Amino acid sequence: MATRRNVPEKTISEAQGGPSTSAQISDTTPAVPAAVIYKLLGFTAAMICIPIGSYFLSVNTIFKGKSIRNASYAGAFAAILANVVLVAYIIVAMREDQSENIEAEAKRKKGQ
């Protein structure tokens, strides 16, 4: 059976005619913009707080009682609100994606 040998990757140093270390470009921009991370964190917090909060709020105020039926209604209400948060996140993500495409198209037309 053949074995694979790991061969180290060759780099071109300055002495061999490569670019100097100061001339090399270092791209330190984040892969994901900060606004996207903040939106994700906001919707994550909403996905946790809204269903749990709506359950306890509705079981004590709207459905008034500790019976199984009232708790089931409150749980269904919390599940519906969790789906509302999820759909809202999808809509925000789709609009963000469309706005990036519109901006790119506007820049392309401006450059022509």
Short mmCIF file of C-alpha atoms in Angstrom, two decimals:
data_model
loop_
_atom_site.label_atom_id
_atom_site.label_comp_id
_atom_site.label_asym_id
_atom_site.label_seq_id
_atom_site.Cartn_x
_atom_site.Cartn_y
_atom_site.Cartn_z
CA MET A 1 0.00 0.00 0.00
CA ALA A 2 1.32 3.41 -0.91
CA THR A 3 1.78 6.08 1.72
CA ARG A 4 1.47 9.78 1.21
CA ARG A 5 4.42 11.97 2.03
CA ASN A 6 3.78 15.48 3.22
CA VAL A 7 5.97 17.81 1.22
CA PRO A 8 6.39 21.26 2.75
CA GLU A 9 5.05 24.12 0.65
CA LYS A 10 7.81 26.19 -0.91
CA THR A 11 7.84 29.90 -0.22
CA ILE A 12 9.81 32.46 -2.13
CA SER A 13 11.93 34.58 0.14
CA GLU A 14 13.20 38.07 -0.52
CA ALA A 15 16.69 36.70 -1.18
CA GLN A 16 15.27 34.51 -3.96
CA GLY A 17 13.64 37.45 -5.71
CA GLY A 18 10.27 37.44 -3.99
CA PRO A 19 8.48 40.48 -2.59
CA SER A 20 9.70 42.00 0.65
CA THR A 21 7.70 41.46 3.78
CA SER A 22 6.71 45.12 3.90
CA ALA A 23 5.43 44.99 0.30
CA GLN A 24 3.14 42.03 0.94
CA ILE A 25 -0.51 42.93 1.34
CA SER A 26 -2.23 41.77 4.49
CA ASP A 27 -6.01 41.65 4.31
CA THR A 28 -7.41 41.76 7.84
CA THR A 29 -11.00 42.62 6.98
CA PRO A 30 -13.50 40.31 8.65
CA ALA A 31 -15.16 37.67 6.51
CA VAL A 32 -18.59 38.65 7.82
CA PRO A 33 -19.56 42.32 8.33
CA ALA A 34 -20.32 43.43 11.87
CA ALA A 35 -23.88 44.46 10.96
CA VAL A 36 -24.67 40.88 9.96
CA ILE A 37 -23.33 39.56 13.26
CA TYR A 38 -25.41 42.11 15.22
CA LYS A 39 -28.57 41.12 13.33
CA LEU A 40 -27.89 37.46 14.01
CA LEU A 41 -27.33 38.12 17.72
CA GLY A 42 -30.49 40.21 17.90
CA PHE A 43 -32.61 37.55 16.27
CA THR A 44 -31.00 34.87 18.44
CA ALA A 45 -31.96 36.81 21.56
CA ALA A 46 -35.47 37.32 20.16
CA MET A 47 -35.75 33.61 19.38
CA ILE A 48 -34.98 32.84 23.01
CA CYS A 49 -36.83 35.64 24.83
CA ILE A 50 -40.02 36.10 22.79
CA PRO A 51 -41.36 32.52 22.90
CA ILE A 52 -40.45 31.97 26.56
CA GLY A 53 -41.74 35.38 27.61
CA SER A 54 -44.95 35.02 25.61
CA TYR A 55 -45.60 31.61 27.15
CA PHE A 56 -45.41 32.84 30.72
CA LEU A 57 -47.17 36.10 29.94
CA SER A 58 -50.05 34.43 28.12
CA VAL A 59 -50.50 31.52 30.55
CA ASN A 60 -50.93 33.98 33.43
CA THR A 61 -52.89 36.76 31.69
CA ILE A 62 -54.69 35.58 28.55
CA PHE A 63 -55.46 31.95 29.37
CA LYS A 64 -55.59 32.47 33.18
CA GLY A 65 -54.94 29.24 34.87
CA LYS A 66 -52.61 26.38 35.50
CA SER A 67 -54.63 23.66 33.82
CA ILE A 68 -53.15 21.48 31.09
CA ARG A 69 -55.43 22.95 28.43
CA ASN A 70 -54.44 26.53 29.23
CA ALA A 71 -50.75 25.60 29.25
CA SER A 72 -51.18 23.91 25.86
CA TYR A 73 -52.76 27.03 24.40
CA ALA A 74 -49.94 29.15 25.79
CA GLY A 75 -47.38 26.73 24.35
CA ALA A 76 -49.03 26.88 20.94
CA PHE A 77 -48.98 30.67 21.12
CA ALA A 78 -45.26 30.60 21.97
CA ALA A 79 -44.58 28.25 19.03
CA ILE A 80 -46.43 30.59 16.68
CA LEU A 81 -44.37 33.54 17.89
CA ALA A 82 -41.16 31.54 17.43
CA ASN A 83 -42.18 30.97 13.81
CA VAL A 84 -42.95 34.69 13.42
CA VAL A 85 -39.40 35.53 14.60
CA LEU A 86 -37.96 32.95 12.18
CA VAL A 87 -39.93 34.32 9.21
CA ALA A 88 -38.89 37.87 10.15
CA TYR A 89 -35.23 36.78 10.11
CA ILE A 90 -35.64 35.20 6.69
CA ILE A 91 -37.28 38.36 5.31
CA VAL A 92 -34.51 40.58 6.71
CA ALA A 93 -31.84 38.28 5.25
CA MET A 94 -33.50 38.26 1.82
CA ARG A 95 -33.82 42.04 1.75
CA GLU A 96 -30.17 42.42 2.74
CA ASP A 97 -29.12 40.10 -0.06
CA GLN A 98 -31.24 42.01 -2.58
CA SER A 99 -29.83 45.36 -1.47
CA GLU A 100 -26.28 44.08 -2.03
CA ASN A 101 -27.21 43.00 -5.56
CA ILE A 102 -28.83 46.38 -6.29
CA GLU A 103 -25.76 48.25 -5.03
CA ALA A 104 -23.43 46.08 -7.12
CA GLU A 105 -25.58 46.64 -10.21
CA ALA A 106 -25.62 50.41 -9.61
CA LYS A 107 -21.82 50.49 -9.31
CA ARG A 108 -21.50 48.44 -12.51
CA LYS A 109 -23.79 50.80 -14.43
CA LYS A 110 -21.99 53.84 -13.03
CA GLY A 111 -18.66 52.44 -14.21
CA GLN A 112 -19.87 51.99 -17.80
#
